[in-house]
PDB file of C-alpha atoms in Angstrom:
ATOM      1  CA  SER A   7      19.136   0.321  40.518  1.00 84.00           C
ATOM      2  CA  ILE A   8      20.064   2.864  37.942  1.00 87.00           C
ATOM      3  CA  THR A   9      23.064   4.090  40.278  1.00 90.00           C
ATOM      4  CA  ASN A  10      24.182   0.595  40.519  1.00 90.00           C
ATOM      5  CA  GLY A  11      24.013   0.091  36.850  1.00 89.00           C
ATOM      6  CA  ALA A  12      25.914   3.248  35.934  1.00 91.00           C
ATOM      7  CA  ARG A  13      28.623   2.232  38.541  1.00 93.00           C
ATOM      8  CA  GLU A  14      28.885  -1.359  37.132  1.00 92.00           C
ATOM      9  CA  GLY A  15      29.159  -0.034  33.657  1.00 92.00           C
ATOM     10  CA  ALA A  16      32.044   2.417  34.594  1.00 93.00           C
ATOM     11  CA  ARG A  17      33.849  -0.452  36.396  1.00 93.00           C
ATOM     12  CA  LEU A  18      33.706  -2.592  33.242  1.00 92.00           C
ATOM     13  CA  ALA A  19      34.804   0.514  30.993  1.00 92.00           C
ATOM     14  CA  ILE A  20      38.011   0.838  32.657  1.00 92.00           C
ATOM     15  CA  VAL A  21      39.271  -2.594  31.653  1.00 91.00           C
ATOM     16  CA  ASN A  22      37.073  -3.336  28.517  1.00 90.00           C
ATOM     17  CA  GLN A  23      36.076  -0.256  26.401  1.00 90.00           C
ATOM     18  CA  ASP A  24      33.632  -2.265  24.099  1.00 88.00           C
ATOM     19  CA  VAL A  25      30.483  -0.108  24.217  1.00 88.00           C
ATOM     20  CA  GLY A  26      28.305  -2.908  23.339  1.00 86.00           C
ATOM     21  CA  LEU A  27      29.452  -5.021  26.258  1.00 87.00           C
ATOM     22  CA  ILE A  28      29.340  -1.996  28.562  1.00 89.00           C
ATOM     23  CA  ARG A  29      25.588  -1.314  27.561  1.00 88.00           C
ATOM     24  CA  ASP A  30      24.751  -4.980  28.252  1.00 86.00           C
ATOM     25  CA  ARG A  31      26.410  -4.968  31.698  1.00 88.00           C
ATOM     26  CA  VAL A  32      24.312  -1.765  32.496  1.00 88.00           C
ATOM     27  CA  ARG A  33      21.079  -3.476  31.274  1.00 85.00           C
ATOM     28  CA  ILE A  34      21.664  -6.606  33.384  1.00 85.00           C
ATOM     29  CA  GLN A  35      22.410  -4.641  36.528  1.00 85.00           C
ATOM     30  CA  THR A  36      19.284  -2.294  36.259  1.00 82.00           C
ATOM     31  CA  PHE A  37      16.453  -4.417  35.060  1.00 69.00           C
ATOM     32  CA  VAL A  38      15.481  -1.667  32.641  1.00 62.00           C
ATOM     33  CA  ALA A  39      14.818  -1.678  28.924  1.00 55.00           C
ATOM     34  CA  ASP A  40      17.253   0.289  26.658  1.00 53.00           C
ATOM     35  CA  ALA A  41      15.637   2.447  24.170  1.00 50.00           C
ATOM     36  CA  PRO A  42      17.711   3.094  21.056  1.00 46.00           C
ATOM     37  CA  ALA A  43      20.281   5.880  21.535  1.00 45.00           C
ATOM     38  CA  ALA A  44      19.060   9.428  20.623  1.00 42.00           C
ATOM     39  CA  ASN A  45      22.289   9.891  18.521  1.00 41.00           C
ATOM     40  CA  ALA A  46      25.413   8.234  17.195  1.00 38.00           C
ATOM     41  CA  ALA A  47      27.247   8.794  20.515  1.00 47.00           C
ATOM     42  CA  ASN A  48      25.123   6.529  22.456  1.00 46.00           C
ATOM     43  CA  CYS A  49      23.784   9.297  24.686  1.00 64.00           C
ATOM     44  CA  PRO A  50      20.499  10.010  26.466  1.00 49.00           C
ATOM     45  CA  GLY A  51      17.774  11.876  24.790  1.00 49.00           C
ATOM     46  CA  GLY A  52      14.216  11.676  24.254  1.00 47.00           C
ATOM     47  CA  THR A  53      11.918   9.558  26.519  1.00 48.00           C
ATOM     48  CA  GLY A  54      12.553   6.013  27.742  1.00 53.00           C
ATOM     49  CA  THR A  55      15.896   4.672  28.878  1.00 63.00           C
ATOM     50  CA  SER A  56      19.186   5.713  27.384  1.00 83.00           C
ATOM     51  CA  ILE A  57      22.735   4.590  28.342  1.00 87.00           C
ATOM     52  CA  CYS A  58      25.560   6.880  27.470  1.00 88.00           C
ATOM     53  CA  VAL A  59      29.208   5.582  27.392  1.00 90.00           C
ATOM     54  CA  ARG A  60      32.065   8.216  26.691  1.00 91.00           C
ATOM     55  CA  PHE A  61      35.663   8.592  27.307  1.00 93.00           C
ATOM     56  CA  TYR A  62      37.174  11.873  28.296  1.00 93.00           C
ATOM     57  CA  LYS A  63      40.500  13.447  28.779  1.00 91.00           C
ATOM     58  CA  PRO A  64      41.387  13.796  32.469  1.00 88.00           C
ATOM     59  CA  THR A  65      42.184  17.452  32.308  1.00 82.00           C
ATOM     60  CA  PRO A  66      41.848  20.360  32.553  1.00 83.00           C
ATOM     61  CA  ASN A  67      38.626  20.418  34.341  1.00 80.00           C
ATOM     62  CA  ALA A  68      37.726  18.200  37.691  1.00 79.00           C
ATOM     63  CA  ASP A  69      34.459  17.228  35.923  1.00 82.00           C
ATOM     64  CA  PRO A  70      35.628  15.047  33.149  1.00 84.00           C
ATOM     65  CA  ALA A  71      32.278  15.387  31.119  1.00 81.00           C
ATOM     66  CA  THR A  72      33.413  19.035  30.619  1.00 85.00           C
ATOM     67  CA  ASN A  73      36.765  17.971  29.038  1.00 89.00           C
ATOM     68  CA  ALA A  74      37.448  17.054  25.480  1.00 90.00           C
ATOM     69  CA  GLN A  75      36.629  13.528  24.412  1.00 90.00           C
ATOM     70  CA  CYS A  76      39.555  11.031  24.113  1.00 90.00           C
ATOM     71  CA  THR A  77      40.097  10.449  20.202  1.00 87.00           C
ATOM     72  CA  THR A  78      41.861   7.211  21.183  1.00 88.00           C
ATOM     73  CA  VAL A  79      40.924   5.551  24.384  1.00 88.00           C
ATOM     74  CA  GLY A  80      43.965   4.721  26.581  1.00 88.00           C
ATOM     75  CA  VAL A  81      45.160   4.534  30.079  1.00 90.00           C
ATOM     76  CA  GLY A  82      44.228   7.580  31.791  1.00 89.00           C
ATOM     77  CA  CYS A  83      41.218   8.651  29.863  1.00 93.00           C
ATOM     78  CA  VAL A  84      37.994   8.847  32.105  1.00 93.00           C
ATOM     79  CA  ALA A  85      35.218   6.446  31.291  1.00 94.00           C
ATOM     80  CA  VAL A  86      31.899   8.210  32.164  1.00 93.00           C
ATOM     81  CA  VAL A  87      28.718   5.977  32.016  1.00 92.00           C
ATOM     82  CA  THR A  88      25.387   7.823  32.376  1.00 91.00           C
ATOM     83  CA  LEU A  89      22.048   6.172  32.547  1.00 88.00           C
ATOM     84  CA  LEU A  90      18.775   8.118  32.011  1.00 84.00           C
ATOM     85  CA  SER A  91      15.306   6.395  32.711  1.00 81.00           C
ATOM     86  CA  SER A  92      11.785   7.647  32.509  1.00 77.00           C
ATOM     87  CA  TYR A  93       9.119   6.590  34.650  1.00 78.00           C
ATOM     88  CA  GLN A  94       5.475   6.586  34.330  1.00 77.00           C
ATOM     89  CA  PRO A  95       3.376   5.683  37.463  1.00 79.00           C
ATOM     90  CA  ILE A  96       0.531   3.309  36.570  1.00 81.00           C
ATOM     91  CA  THR A  97      -1.669   4.508  39.493  1.00 81.00           C
ATOM     92  CA  PRO A  98      -4.013   6.978  37.921  1.00 81.00           C
ATOM     93  CA  ILE A  99      -4.178   9.181  40.945  1.00 78.00           C
ATOM     94  CA  ILE A 100      -0.528   9.427  41.489  1.00 76.00           C
ATOM     95  CA  LYS A 101       0.114   9.777  37.795  1.00 77.00           C
ATOM     96  CA  ASN A 102      -2.333  12.722  37.303  1.00 79.00           C
ATOM     97  CA  ILE A 103      -1.795  14.645  40.465  1.00 81.00           C
ATOM     98  CA  LEU A 104       1.865  14.170  41.334  1.00 79.00           C
ATOM     99  CA  PHE A 105       3.581  13.153  38.015  1.00 78.00           C
ATOM    100  CA  PRO A 106       1.612  14.053  35.118  1.00 80.00           C
ATOM    101  CA  ASN A 107       4.699  14.149  32.945  1.00 79.00           C
ATOM    102  CA  GLY A 108       6.391  11.163  34.570  1.00 77.00           C
ATOM    103  CA  VAL A 109       9.773  11.108  36.380  1.00 79.00           C
ATOM    104  CA  THR A 110      13.215  11.128  34.906  1.00 81.00           C
ATOM    105  CA  PHE A 111      16.082   9.492  36.717  1.00 84.00           C
ATOM    106  CA  VAL A 112      19.653  10.053  35.919  1.00 88.00           C
ATOM    107  CA  ALA A 113      22.814   8.321  37.358  1.00 90.00           C
ATOM    108  CA  SER A 114      26.200   8.751  36.319  1.00 91.00           C
ATOM    109  CA  SER A 115      29.614   7.150  37.241  1.00 92.00           C
ATOM    110  CA  ASP A 116      33.069   8.019  36.264  1.00 92.00           C
ATOM    111  CA  GLU A 117      36.343   5.984  36.515  1.00 93.00           C
ATOM    112  CA  VAL A 118      39.907   6.204  35.039  1.00 92.00           C
ATOM    113  CA  VAL A 119      40.757   3.649  32.488  1.00 92.00           C
ATOM    114  CA  GLU A 120      43.400   1.114  33.806  1.00 90.00           C
ATOM    115  CA  PHE A 121      43.793  -1.123  30.707  1.00 88.00           C
ATOM    116  CA  THR A 122      43.077  -0.841  27.073  1.00 88.00           C
ATOM    117  CA  CYS A 123      41.004  -3.525  25.454  1.00 86.00           C
ATOM    118  CA  PRO A 124      40.267  -4.666  22.913  1.00 84.00           C
ATOM    119  CA  ASN A 125      43.820  -4.302  21.648  1.00 82.00           C
ATOM    120  CA  ALA A 126      46.177  -5.900  19.179  1.00 80.00           C
ATOM    121  CA  THR A 127      46.206  -9.196  21.015  1.00 81.00           C
ATOM    122  CA  THR A 128      42.907  -9.373  22.637  1.00 82.00           C
ATOM    123  CA  THR A 129      39.405  -9.481  21.204  1.00 81.00           C
ATOM    124  CA  ALA A 130      36.575  -7.576  23.117  1.00 79.00           C
ATOM    125  CA  VAL A 131      35.127 -10.945  24.129  1.00 79.00           C
ATOM    126  CA  ASN A 132      38.190 -11.871  25.804  1.00 82.00           C
ATOM    127  CA  CYS A 133      38.886  -8.794  27.767  1.00 80.00           C
ATOM    128  CA  PRO A 134      38.579  -8.761  31.445  1.00 76.00           C
ATOM    129  CA  LYS A 135      34.899  -8.851  32.489  1.00 71.00           C
ATOM    130  CA  GLN A 136      35.349  -6.923  35.746  1.00 67.00           C
ATOM    131  CA  PRO A 137      38.473  -5.056  37.384  1.00 60.00           C
TER     132      PRO A 137
END
């Protein structure tokens, strides 16, 4: 579920860079609650569920998350959507023996931006909803 959410968020981010809409898309696809972001960059931290949406320059590294962030998002930037979700089993035996601190799941997806929106002629709500 969280892998699908990260993938769907990245698919939207390549044509619509409105972070609020991307986070909504991830929430709808994963059926998990989104805790407030740990910092202003909307990235995971702490406990609960966090959705991170960032845009990186495509070079020099193959892993976009190690590159500098795009100051202005444009075609060619790499959208990286990361979802972090903590899970606490409710069954006491499983919780106490196998997962006393819970389990943290992380999924990430990256795609290259194909269209910049919102832009001078299109608002975020009217941007494409899916590539």
